[in-house]
Amino acid sequence: MTSDPHHLLGAYLLGGLDAGDRAVFESHLGQCRECRDELAGLETLPALLDALPVPDALALTSVPGATESGATESGATEPGAKEPGLADALPAAFPRPAADQVPASRPLLHELARRRRTLRRRWVALAGAAAAACLAVGLAVGPLLVRAPQPDATYSVQSGGGLQFSIDLARKTWGTELAVNGSSLPSDGTLSLWVRDRDGGEDRACAWTATPSGRVKVTGATPIQLGRISSVELRDGTQQAVAVITVP
């Protein structure tokens, strides 16, 4: 807290005092006509400051420490030079208050600079929050936009004991990819998937160890082109056919 209550006027006007300093200044205000007159002349200033565009408002932060006409490099004002007042701090495009309404008040400019620095930090925080929100939306929408390729053909078969067996066939430049999905399959031994072409030749697309649950999802491949496949056969460890899918 400053020992000179006069210097609290700027911070009081902009709402920058804590409860203790505010009580001290309001007590002083009742006894000091000079401060009352100055406060009355500046009562519209907060609304004017809030109307400033952000770039113009941020420009004010350089005023208190800047080297201006009549000031030395160390910041001291030369004898006879006019100390910069609030009107000098405002951008040229912003309407200036009348001269008798703007006393030379460096503490007020310092408080103004502090207020604008706070505003700048809030803008930066808001921009960061917006970027984070955009990233979250991108992560949520991404899986919807990147869909798995659709198969060129799908076939399924069911047999006794609840066995269900289906395959998705996808055409590739090198042959055909087969995605197998089955349930209630044999639960022991080795299972294999065989592809037969229309000339009678066959190729083993994949093989796997049976699961205790009888369920499986596995992907296989064959060099036989999709248009040349006549059937797909699931065989057990003894090479007996468990399920056969005929491809038209």
Coordinates of N, CA and C in Angstrom, one line a residue:
M1 N 0.9 -1.2 0.0 CA 0.0 0.0 0.0 C 0.9 1.2 0.0
T2 N 0.6 2.2 -0.9 CA 1.4 3.4 -1.0 C 1.1 4.4 0.2
S3 N 2.1 5.2 0.6 CA 2.0 6.1 1.7 C 1.2 7.4 1.2
D4 N 1.1 7.6 -0.1 CA 0.5 8.8 -0.6 C -0.9 8.3 -1.3
P5 N -2.0 8.6 -0.6 CA -3.3 8.1 -1.2 C -3.6 8.7 -2.5
H6 N -3.0 9.9 -2.9 CA -3.2 10.5 -4.2 C -2.9 9.5 -5.3
H7 N -1.8 8.7 -5.1 CA -1.4 7.8 -6.2 C -2.3 6.6 -6.4
L8 N -3.3 6.4 -5.5 CA -4.2 5.3 -5.6 C -5.4 5.6 -6.5
L9 N -5.5 6.8 -7.0 CA -6.7 7.2 -7.8 C -6.9 6.4 -9.1
G10 N -5.8 6.2 -9.8 CA -5.9 5.5 -11.1 C -6.3 4.0 -10.8
A11 N -5.7 3.4 -9.9 CA -6.1 2.0 -9.6 C -7.5 1.9 -9.1
Y12 N -7.9 2.9 -8.3 CA -9.3 2.9 -7.8 C -10.3 3.1 -8.9
L13 N -10.0 3.9 -9.8 CA -10.9 4.2 -11.0 C -11.1 2.9 -11.8
L14 N -10.0 2.1 -12.0 CA -10.1 0.9 -12.8 C -10.4 -0.3 -12.0
G15 N -10.7 -0.2 -10.7 CA -11.1 -1.3 -9.9 C -9.9 -2.2 -9.6
G16 N -8.7 -1.7 -9.5 CA -7.6 -2.5 -9.2 C -7.1 -2.5 -7.8
L17 N -7.9 -2.0 -6.8 CA -7.5 -1.9 -5.4 C -8.1 -3.1 -4.6
D18 N -7.3 -3.6 -3.7 CA -7.9 -4.6 -2.8 C -8.7 -3.9 -1.7
A19 N -9.4 -4.6 -0.9 CA -10.4 -4.0 0.0 C -9.7 -3.0 1.0
G20 N -8.5 -3.3 1.4 CA -7.8 -2.4 2.4 C -7.5 -1.1 1.7
D21 N -6.8 -1.1 0.6 CA -6.4 0.1 -0.1 C -7.7 0.9 -0.6
R22 N -8.7 0.2 -0.9 CA -9.9 0.9 -1.4 C -10.5 1.7 -0.2
A23 N -10.5 1.1 1.0 CA -11.1 1.8 2.2 C -10.2 3.0 2.5
V24 N -8.9 2.8 2.4 CA -8.0 4.0 2.7 C -8.3 5.1 1.7
F25 N -8.4 4.8 0.4 CA -8.6 5.8 -0.6 C -9.9 6.5 -0.4
E26 N -11.0 5.7 -0.2 CA -12.3 6.3 0.0 C -12.4 7.2 1.2
S27 N -11.6 6.9 2.2 CA -11.5 7.8 3.4 C -10.8 9.1 3.0
H28 N -9.7 9.0 2.2 CA -9.0 10.1 1.7 C -9.8 11.0 0.8
L29 N -10.7 10.3 0.0 CA -11.5 11.0 -1.0 C -12.5 11.9 -0.4
G30 N -13.0 11.6 0.8 CA -13.9 12.4 1.5 C -13.3 13.7 2.0
Q31 N -11.9 13.8 2.1 CA -11.2 14.9 2.6 C -10.5 15.7 1.5
C32 N -10.3 15.1 0.3 CA -9.5 15.7 -0.7 C -10.3 16.2 -1.9
R33 N -10.6 17.5 -2.0 CA -11.4 18.0 -3.2 C -10.7 17.7 -4.5
E34 N -9.3 17.9 -4.5 CA -8.6 17.7 -5.7 C -8.8 16.3 -6.3
C35 N -8.8 15.2 -5.5 CA -9.0 13.9 -5.9 C -10.4 13.7 -6.4
R36 N -11.4 14.3 -5.7 CA -12.8 14.2 -6.1 C -13.0 14.8 -7.5
D37 N -12.4 16.0 -7.7 CA -12.5 16.6 -9.0 C -11.9 15.8 -10.1
E38 N -10.7 15.2 -9.8 CA -10.0 14.4 -10.8 C -10.8 13.2 -11.1
L39 N -11.4 12.5 -10.1 CA -12.2 11.3 -10.3 C -13.4 11.6 -11.1
A40 N -14.0 12.8 -10.9 CA -15.2 13.2 -11.6 C -14.9 13.4 -13.1
G41 N -13.7 13.9 -13.4 CA -13.4 14.2 -14.8 C -13.0 12.9 -15.5
L42 N -12.7 11.8 -14.8 CA -12.3 10.6 -15.4 C -13.3 9.5 -15.3
E43 N -14.5 9.8 -14.8 CA -15.5 8.7 -14.5 C -15.9 7.9 -15.7
T44 N -15.8 8.5 -16.9 CA -16.2 7.8 -18.2 C -15.0 7.0 -18.8
L45 N -13.8 7.1 -18.2 CA -12.6 6.5 -18.8 C -12.7 5.0 -18.9
P46 N -13.2 4.3 -17.9 CA -13.2 2.8 -18.0 C -14.0 2.3 -19.2
A47 N -15.2 3.0 -19.4 CA -16.0 2.6 -20.6 C -15.3 2.9 -21.9
L48 N -14.6 4.0 -22.0 CA -13.8 4.3 -23.2 C -12.7 3.3 -23.4
L49 N -12.0 2.8 -22.3 CA -11.0 1.9 -22.4 C -11.5 0.5 -22.9
D50 N -12.6 0.1 -22.4 CA -13.2 -1.1 -22.8 C -13.7 -1.1 -24.3
A51 N -13.9 0.1 -24.8 CA -14.3 0.2 -26.2 C -13.1 0.1 -27.2
L52 N -11.9 0.2 -26.6 CA -10.7 0.2 -27.5 C -10.6 -1.1 -28.2
P53 N -10.2 -1.2 -29.5 CA -9.9 -2.4 -30.2 C -8.6 -3.0 -29.5
V54 N -8.6 -4.3 -29.4 CA -7.5 -5.0 -28.7 C -6.1 -4.5 -29.2
P55 N -5.8 -4.4 -30.5 CA -4.4 -4.0 -30.9 C -4.1 -2.6 -30.4
D56 N -5.1 -1.7 -30.4 CA -4.9 -0.3 -29.9 C -4.7 -0.3 -28.4
A57 N -5.4 -1.2 -27.7 CA -5.3 -1.3 -26.3 C -3.9 -1.8 -25.9
L58 N -3.4 -2.8 -26.6 CA -2.1 -3.4 -26.3 C -1.0 -2.4 -26.5
A59 N -1.2 -1.5 -27.5 CA -0.2 -0.5 -27.8 C 0.0 0.4 -26.6
L60 N -1.0 0.6 -25.7 CA -0.8 1.4 -24.6 C 0.2 0.9 -23.6
T61 N 0.5 -0.4 -23.6 CA 1.4 -1.0 -22.6 C 2.8 -0.5 -22.8
S62 N 3.2 0.1 -24.0 CA 4.5 0.5 -24.2 C 4.7 2.0 -23.7
V63 N 3.6 2.6 -23.3 CA 3.8 4.1 -23.0 C 4.6 4.3 -21.8
P64 N 4.3 3.6 -20.6 CA 5.0 4.0 -19.4 C 6.5 3.9 -19.5
G65 N 7.0 2.9 -20.2 CA 8.5 2.7 -20.2 C 9.1 3.3 -21.5
A66 N 8.4 3.9 -22.4 CA 8.9 4.3 -23.7 C 9.7 5.6 -23.5
T67 N 10.7 5.8 -24.4 CA 11.5 7.0 -24.5 C 10.8 7.9 -25.4
E68 N 10.3 9.1 -24.9 CA 9.5 10.0 -25.7 C 10.2 11.3 -25.7
S69 N 9.6 12.3 -26.5 CA 10.1 13.6 -26.5 C 10.1 14.2 -25.1
G70 N 11.2 14.7 -24.6 CA 11.2 15.3 -23.3 C 11.7 14.3 -22.2
A71 N 12.0 13.0 -22.6 CA 12.4 12.0 -21.6 C 13.8 11.5 -22.0
T72 N 14.7 11.2 -21.0 CA 16.0 10.7 -21.3 C 15.9 9.2 -21.4
E73 N 17.1 8.6 -21.8 CA 17.1 7.1 -22.0 C 16.9 6.4 -20.7
S74 N 17.2 7.0 -19.6 CA 17.0 6.4 -18.3 C 15.6 6.5 -17.8
G75 N 14.7 7.2 -18.5 CA 13.4 7.3 -18.1 C 13.1 8.6 -17.3
A76 N 14.1 9.4 -17.0 CA 13.9 10.6 -16.2 C 13.4 11.7 -17.1
T77 N 12.5 12.5 -16.7 CA 12.0 13.7 -17.5 C 13.0 14.8 -17.4
E78 N 13.3 15.4 -18.5 CA 14.2 16.6 -18.5 C 13.5 17.8 -17.9
P79 N 14.2 18.7 -17.3 CA 13.6 19.9 -16.8 C 12.8 20.6 -17.9
G80 N 11.6 21.0 -17.5 CA 10.8 21.8 -18.4 C 10.0 21.0 -19.4
A81 N 10.3 19.7 -19.5 CA 9.6 18.8 -20.5 C 8.3 18.4 -19.9
K82 N 7.3 18.2 -20.7 CA 6.0 17.8 -20.3 C 5.9 16.3 -20.1
E83 N 5.5 15.8 -18.9 CA 5.4 14.4 -18.7 C 4.2 13.9 -19.5
P84 N 4.4 12.7 -20.2 CA 3.3 12.2 -21.0 C 2.0 11.9 -20.2
G85 N 0.9 12.4 -20.7 CA -0.4 12.2 -20.0 C -1.1 11.1 -20.7
L86 N -2.4 10.9 -20.3 CA -3.2 9.8 -20.8 C -3.6 10.1 -22.3
A87 N -3.8 11.3 -22.6 CA -4.2 11.7 -24.0 C -3.0 11.3 -25.0
D88 N -1.8 11.4 -24.5 CA -0.6 11.1 -25.4 C -0.6 9.6 -25.6
A89 N -1.2 8.8 -24.7 CA -1.1 7.3 -24.8 C -2.1 6.8 -25.7
L90 N -3.2 7.5 -26.0 CA -4.2 6.9 -26.9 C -3.8 6.9 -28.3
P91 N -4.2 5.9 -29.1 CA -3.9 5.9 -30.5 C -4.5 7.0 -31.2
A92 N -3.9 7.4 -32.4 CA -4.4 8.6 -33.1 C -5.8 8.5 -33.5
A93 N -6.2 7.3 -33.9 CA -7.6 7.1 -34.4 C -8.7 7.1 -33.3
F94 N -8.2 7.1 -32.0 CA -9.2 7.0 -30.9 C -9.5 8.5 -30.5
P95 N -10.7 8.9 -30.3 CA -11.0 10.2 -29.9 C -10.5 10.5 -28.5
R96 N -9.8 11.7 -28.4 CA -9.1 12.0 -27.1 C -10.1 12.8 -26.3
P97 N -10.1 12.6 -25.0 CA -10.9 13.4 -24.0 C -10.3 14.8 -24.1
A98 N -11.1 15.8 -23.6 CA -10.7 17.1 -23.5 C -9.5 17.2 -22.5
A99 N -8.7 18.2 -22.8 CA -7.4 18.4 -22.0 C -7.7 18.5 -20.5
D100 N -8.8 19.2 -20.2 CA -9.1 19.5 -18.8 C -9.6 18.2 -18.1
Q101 N -9.9 17.2 -18.8 CA -10.4 16.0 -18.2 C -9.3 14.9 -18.1
V102 N -8.1 15.2 -18.6 CA -7.0 14.2 -18.5 C -5.8 14.8 -17.8
P103 N -5.7 14.7 -16.5 CA -4.5 15.2 -15.8 C -3.3 14.3 -16.1
A104 N -2.1 14.9 -16.0 CA -0.9 14.1 -16.1 C -0.8 13.1 -15.0
S105 N -0.9 11.8 -15.2 CA -1.0 10.9 -14.1 C -0.3 9.6 -14.5
R106 N 1.0 9.5 -14.2 CA 1.8 8.3 -14.5 C 1.3 7.1 -13.8
P107 N 0.9 7.2 -12.5 CA 0.4 6.0 -11.9 C -0.8 5.4 -12.6
L108 N -1.7 6.4 -13.2 CA -2.8 5.9 -13.9 C -2.4 5.2 -15.2
L109 N -1.4 5.6 -15.9 CA -0.9 4.9 -17.0 C -0.3 3.6 -16.7
H110 N 0.4 3.5 -15.5 CA 0.9 2.2 -15.1 C -0.2 1.2 -14.9
E111 N -1.3 1.7 -14.2 CA -2.4 0.8 -14.0 C -3.1 0.4 -15.3
L112 N -3.2 1.4 -16.2 CA -3.7 1.1 -17.5 C -2.9 0.0 -18.2
A113 N -1.6 0.1 -18.2 CA -0.8 -0.9 -18.8 C -1.0 -2.3 -18.1
R114 N -1.1 -2.3 -16.8 CA -1.3 -3.6 -16.1 C -2.6 -4.2 -16.6
R115 N -3.7 -3.4 -16.7 CA -5.0 -3.9 -17.1 C -4.9 -4.5 -18.5
R116 N -4.2 -3.8 -19.4 CA -4.1 -4.3 -20.8 C -3.3 -5.5 -20.9
R117 N -2.3 -5.7 -20.1 CA -1.5 -6.9 -20.0 C -2.3 -8.1 -19.6
T118 N -3.2 -7.8 -18.6 CA -4.1 -8.9 -18.2 C -5.1 -9.3 -19.3
L119 N -5.6 -8.3 -20.0 CA -6.4 -8.6 -21.2 C -5.7 -9.4 -22.2
R120 N -4.5 -9.1 -22.5 CA -3.7 -9.9 -23.5 C -3.5 -11.3 -23.0
R121 N -3.3 -11.5 -21.7 CA -3.1 -12.9 -21.2 C -4.4 -13.7 -21.4
R122 N -5.5 -13.0 -21.2 CA -6.8 -13.6 -21.4 C -7.1 -14.0 -22.8
W123 N -6.7 -13.2 -23.8 CA -6.8 -13.5 -25.2 C -6.0 -14.7 -25.5
V124 N -4.8 -14.8 -25.0 CA -3.9 -15.9 -25.3 C -4.5 -17.2 -24.7
A125 N -5.0 -17.1 -23.5 CA -5.7 -18.3 -22.9 C -6.9 -18.7 -23.7
L126 N -7.7 -17.7 -24.2 CA -8.8 -18.1 -24.9 C -8.5 -18.8 -26.3
A127 N -7.4 -18.2 -26.9 CA -6.9 -18.9 -28.1 C -6.5 -20.3 -27.9
G128 N -5.8 -20.5 -26.8 CA -5.3 -21.9 -26.4 C -6.5 -22.8 -26.2
A129 N -7.5 -22.3 -25.5 CA -8.7 -23.1 -25.2 C -9.4 -23.5 -26.5
A130 N -9.5 -22.5 -27.5 CA -10.1 -22.7 -28.8 C -9.4 -23.8 -29.5
A131 N -8.0 -23.7 -29.5 CA -7.2 -24.7 -30.2 C -7.4 -26.1 -29.6
A132 N -7.5 -26.1 -28.3 CA -7.7 -27.4 -27.6 C -9.0 -28.0 -28.0
A133 N -10.1 -27.1 -28.1 CA -11.4 -27.6 -28.5 C -11.4 -28.1 -29.9
C134 N -10.7 -27.4 -30.8 CA -10.6 -27.9 -32.2 C -9.9 -29.2 -32.3
L135 N -8.9 -29.4 -31.5 CA -8.2 -30.7 -31.5 C -9.1 -31.8 -31.0
A136 N -9.9 -31.5 -29.9 CA -10.8 -32.5 -29.3 C -11.8 -32.9 -30.4
V137 N -12.4 -31.9 -31.1 CA -13.4 -32.2 -32.1 C -12.7 -33.0 -33.2
G138 N -11.5 -32.7 -33.6 CA -10.8 -33.5 -34.7 C -10.6 -34.9 -34.3
L139 N -10.2 -35.1 -33.0 CA -10.1 -36.5 -32.5 C -11.4 -37.3 -32.5
A140 N -12.5 -36.6 -32.2 CA -13.8 -37.2 -32.1 C -14.3 -37.5 -33.5
V141 N -14.1 -36.6 -34.4 CA -14.7 -36.8 -35.8 C -13.8 -37.7 -36.6
G142 N -12.5 -37.7 -36.3 CA -11.6 -38.5 -37.2 C -12.0 -39.9 -37.4
P143 N -12.3 -40.7 -36.4 CA -12.7 -42.1 -36.7 C -14.0 -42.2 -37.6
L144 N -14.8 -41.2 -37.6 CA -16.0 -41.2 -38.4 C -15.6 -41.0 -39.9
L145 N -14.6 -40.2 -40.1 CA -14.2 -39.8 -41.5 C -13.3 -40.9 -42.1
V146 N -12.5 -41.6 -41.2 CA -11.7 -42.7 -41.7 C -12.4 -44.0 -41.6
R147 N -13.1 -44.4 -42.5 CA -13.8 -45.7 -42.5 C -13.0 -46.8 -43.1
A148 N -13.3 -48.0 -42.5 CA -12.6 -49.2 -43.1 C -13.1 -49.5 -44.5
P149 N -12.2 -49.9 -45.4 CA -12.6 -50.2 -46.8 C -13.7 -51.2 -46.8
Q150 N -14.7 -51.1 -47.7 CA -15.8 -52.0 -47.8 C -15.3 -53.2 -48.6
P151 N -15.7 -54.4 -48.2 CA -15.4 -55.6 -49.1 C -16.1 -55.6 -50.4
D152 N -15.5 -56.3 -51.4 CA -16.1 -56.4 -52.7 C -17.2 -57.4 -52.7
A153 N -17.1 -58.4 -51.8 CA -18.2 -59.5 -51.7 C -18.1 -60.1 -50.3
T154 N -19.3 -60.5 -49.8 CA -19.5 -61.1 -48.5 C -20.3 -62.4 -48.6
Y155 N -19.9 -63.5 -48.0 CA -20.6 -64.7 -48.1 C -20.6 -65.3 -46.7
S156 N -21.7 -66.1 -46.3 CA -21.7 -66.7 -45.0 C -22.5 -68.0 -45.2
V157 N -22.2 -68.9 -44.2 CA -22.9 -70.2 -44.2 C -23.1 -70.6 -42.7
Q158 N -24.2 -71.4 -42.5 CA -24.5 -72.0 -41.2 C -24.7 -73.5 -41.3
S159 N -24.3 -74.2 -40.3 CA -24.5 -75.6 -40.3 C -24.9 -76.1 -38.9
G160 N -25.1 -77.4 -38.8 CA -25.5 -78.0 -37.6 C -24.6 -77.7 -36.4
G161 N -25.2 -77.6 -35.2 CA -24.4 -77.4 -34.0 C -24.2 -75.9 -33.8
G162 N -24.8 -75.0 -34.6 CA -24.7 -73.6 -34.4 C -23.6 -72.9 -35.1
L163 N -22.8 -73.7 -35.9 CA -21.6 -73.1 -36.6 C -22.0 -72.0 -37.5
Q164 N -21.3 -70.9 -37.4 CA -21.5 -69.8 -38.3 C -20.2 -69.4 -38.9
F165 N -20.1 -69.2 -40.2 CA -18.9 -68.9 -40.8 C -19.1 -67.9 -41.9
S166 N -18.4 -66.8 -41.9 CA -18.6 -65.8 -43.0 C -17.2 -65.3 -43.4
I167 N -17.1 -64.8 -44.7 CA -15.9 -64.3 -45.2 C -16.2 -63.0 -46.0
D168 N -15.3 -62.0 -45.9 CA -15.4 -60.8 -46.7 C -14.2 -60.9 -47.7
L169 N -14.5 -60.7 -49.0 CA -13.5 -60.8 -50.0 C -13.2 -59.4 -50.6
A170 N -12.0 -59.0 -50.6 CA -11.6 -57.7 -51.1 C -10.6 -57.9 -52.2
R171 N -10.9 -57.3 -53.4 CA -10.1 -57.4 -54.6 C -8.8 -56.6 -54.4
K172 N -7.6 -57.2 -54.6 CA -6.3 -56.5 -54.6 C -5.6 -56.7 -55.9
T173 N -4.6 -55.9 -56.1 CA -3.8 -56.0 -57.4 C -3.1 -57.3 -57.4
W174 N -2.7 -57.8 -56.3 CA -1.9 -59.0 -56.2 C -2.7 -60.3 -56.0
G175 N -4.1 -60.1 -55.8 CA -4.9 -61.3 -55.6 C -6.2 -60.9 -54.9
T176 N -6.5 -61.6 -53.8 CA -7.7 -61.4 -53.0 C -7.4 -61.5 -51.5
E177 N -7.9 -60.6 -50.7 CA -7.8 -60.6 -49.3 C -9.1 -61.2 -48.7
L178 N -9.0 -62.1 -47.7 CA -10.1 -62.7 -47.1 C -10.1 -62.4 -45.6
A179 N -11.2 -61.9 -45.1 CA -11.4 -61.6 -43.7 C -12.4 -62.7 -43.2
V180 N -12.0 -63.5 -42.2 CA -12.8 -64.6 -41.7 C -13.4 -64.2 -40.4
N181 N -14.7 -64.6 -40.2 CA -15.4 -64.4 -38.9 C -16.2 -65.6 -38.6
G182 N -15.9 -66.3 -37.5 CA -16.6 -67.5 -37.3 C -16.9 -67.7 -35.8
S183 N -17.9 -68.5 -35.5 CA -18.3 -68.9 -34.2 C -18.8 -70.4 -34.2
S184 N -18.7 -71.0 -33.0 CA -19.1 -72.4 -32.8 C -18.3 -73.3 -33.8
L185 N -17.0 -72.9 -34.0 CA -16.1 -73.7 -34.8 C -15.5 -74.8 -34.0
P186 N -14.8 -75.7 -34.5 CA -14.0 -76.7 -33.7 C -13.1 -76.0 -32.7
S187 N -13.1 -76.6 -31.5 CA -12.3 -75.9 -30.5 C -10.9 -76.5 -30.2
D188 N -10.5 -77.4 -31.0 CA -9.1 -77.9 -30.9 C -8.5 -78.2 -32.2
G189 N -7.2 -78.4 -32.2 CA -6.5 -78.7 -33.5 C -6.2 -77.5 -34.3
T190 N -5.9 -77.7 -35.5 CA -5.5 -76.6 -36.4 C -6.6 -76.4 -37.5
L191 N -7.0 -75.2 -37.8 CA -8.0 -74.9 -38.8 C -7.3 -74.2 -39.9
S192 N -7.8 -74.4 -41.1 CA -7.2 -73.7 -42.3 C -8.3 -73.3 -43.3
L193 N -7.9 -72.3 -44.1 CA -8.9 -71.8 -45.1 C -8.3 -72.0 -46.5
W194 N -9.0 -72.7 -47.3 CA -8.5 -73.0 -48.6 C -9.4 -72.3 -49.7
V195 N -8.7 -71.8 -50.7 CA -9.4 -71.2 -51.8 C -9.2 -72.0 -53.1
R196 N -10.4 -72.3 -53.8 CA -10.3 -73.1 -55.0 C -10.6 -72.1 -56.2
D197 N -9.8 -72.2 -57.3 CA -10.1 -71.4 -58.5 C -11.0 -72.2 -59.4
R198 N -11.4 -71.5 -60.5 CA -12.4 -72.1 -61.5 C -11.7 -73.2 -62.4
D199 N -10.4 -73.3 -62.3 CA -9.7 -74.3 -63.1 C -9.5 -75.6 -62.2
G200 N -9.9 -75.6 -61.0 CA -9.7 -76.7 -60.1 C -8.5 -76.6 -59.2
G201 N -7.6 -75.6 -59.4 CA -6.5 -75.4 -58.5 C -6.9 -74.9 -57.1
E202 N -6.1 -75.0 -56.1 CA -6.4 -74.5 -54.8 C -5.2 -73.9 -54.1
D203 N -5.5 -73.0 -53.1 CA -4.4 -72.4 -52.4 C -4.8 -72.2 -51.0
R204 N -3.9 -72.4 -50.0 CA -4.2 -72.2 -48.6 C -4.0 -70.7 -48.3
A205 N -5.1 -70.0 -47.9 CA -5.1 -68.6 -47.6 C -4.5 -68.3 -46.2
C206 N -4.9 -69.1 -45.3 CA -4.4 -68.9 -43.9 C -4.7 -70.1 -43.1
A207 N -4.0 -70.2 -41.9 CA -4.3 -71.3 -40.9 C -4.1 -70.8 -39.5
W208 N -4.8 -71.4 -38.5 CA -4.7 -70.9 -37.1 C -5.0 -72.0 -36.2
T209 N -4.6 -71.8 -35.0 CA -4.9 -72.8 -33.9 C -6.3 -72.5 -33.4
A210 N -7.2 -73.6 -33.3 CA -8.5 -73.4 -32.8 C -8.6 -72.8 -31.4
T211 N -9.6 -72.0 -31.2 CA -9.7 -71.4 -29.8 C -10.7 -72.2 -29.0
P212 N -10.5 -72.2 -27.7 CA -11.5 -73.0 -26.8 C -12.9 -72.5 -26.9
S213 N -13.1 -71.2 -27.2 CA -14.4 -70.6 -27.4 C -15.1 -70.9 -28.7
G214 N -14.3 -71.4 -29.7 CA -14.8 -71.7 -31.0 C -15.1 -70.5 -31.8
R215 N -14.5 -69.3 -31.4 CA -14.7 -68.1 -32.1 C -13.4 -67.7 -32.7
V216 N -13.4 -67.0 -33.9 CA -12.2 -66.5 -34.5 C -12.5 -65.4 -35.5
K217 N -11.5 -64.5 -35.5 CA -11.5 -63.4 -36.6 C -10.0 -63.4 -37.1
V218 N -9.9 -63.7 -38.4 CA -8.5 -63.8 -38.9 C -8.6 -63.3 -40.4
T219 N -7.4 -62.8 -40.8 CA -7.3 -62.4 -42.2 C -6.3 -63.2 -43.0
G220 N -6.7 -63.6 -44.2 CA -5.8 -64.4 -45.1 C -5.7 -63.7 -46.4
A221 N -4.9 -64.4 -47.3 CA -4.6 -63.8 -48.6 C -4.3 -64.9 -49.6
T222 N -4.7 -64.7 -50.8 CA -4.4 -65.7 -51.9 C -4.1 -64.9 -53.2
P223 N -3.2 -65.5 -54.0 CA -2.9 -64.8 -55.3 C -4.0 -65.0 -56.3
I224 N -5.0 -65.8 -56.0 CA -6.1 -66.0 -56.9 C -7.0 -64.8 -57.0
Q225 N -7.2 -64.3 -58.1 CA -8.0 -63.1 -58.3 C -9.5 -63.4 -57.9
L226 N -10.2 -62.3 -57.4 CA -11.5 -62.5 -56.9 C -12.4 -63.2 -58.0
G227 N -12.3 -62.7 -59.2 CA -13.2 -63.2 -60.3 C -12.9 -64.6 -60.6
R228 N -11.8 -65.2 -60.2 CA -11.4 -66.6 -60.5 C -11.8 -67.6 -59.4
I229 N -12.2 -67.0 -58.2 CA -12.5 -67.9 -57.1 C -13.9 -68.6 -57.3
S230 N -13.9 -69.9 -57.1 CA -15.1 -70.7 -57.2 C -15.7 -71.1 -55.9
S231 N -14.8 -71.3 -54.9 CA -15.3 -71.7 -53.5 C -14.2 -71.4 -52.5
V232 N -14.7 -71.3 -51.2 CA -13.8 -71.2 -50.1 C -14.2 -72.2 -49.1
E233 N -13.2 -73.0 -48.6 CA -13.4 -74.1 -47.7 C -12.7 -74.0 -46.4
L234 N -13.4 -74.2 -45.3 CA -12.8 -74.3 -44.0 C -12.5 -75.8 -43.6
R235 N -11.3 -76.1 -43.3 CA -10.9 -77.5 -43.0 C -10.3 -77.6 -41.6
D236 N -10.5 -78.8 -41.0 CA -10.0 -79.0 -39.7 C -8.6 -79.6 -39.8
G237 N -8.0 -80.1 -38.7 CA -6.7 -80.6 -38.7 C -6.5 -81.9 -39.5
T238 N -7.5 -82.6 -39.7 CA -7.5 -83.8 -40.6 C -7.8 -83.5 -42.0
Q239 N -7.9 -82.3 -42.4 CA -8.2 -81.8 -43.7 C -9.6 -82.2 -44.2
Q240 N -10.5 -82.4 -43.2 CA -11.9 -82.6 -43.5 C -12.6 -81.3 -43.6
A241 N -13.5 -81.2 -44.6 CA -14.2 -79.9 -44.7 C -15.2 -79.7 -43.6
V242 N -15.1 -78.5 -42.9 CA -16.0 -78.1 -41.8 C -17.1 -77.3 -42.4
A243 N -16.8 -76.4 -43.3 CA -17.8 -75.5 -43.9 C -17.3 -75.1 -45.3
V244 N -18.2 -75.1 -46.3 CA -17.8 -74.7 -47.7 C -18.7 -73.6 -48.2
I245 N -18.1 -72.6 -48.7 CA -18.9 -71.4 -49.3 C -18.6 -71.4 -50.8
T246 N -19.7 -71.5 -51.6 CA -19.6 -71.5 -53.0 C -19.7 -70.0 -53.5
V247 N -18.8 -69.6 -54.4 CA -18.8 -68.2 -54.9 C -19.4 -68.3 -56.3
P248 N -20.5 -67.6 -56.6 CA -21.1 -67.7 -57.9 C -20.2 -67.1 -59.0

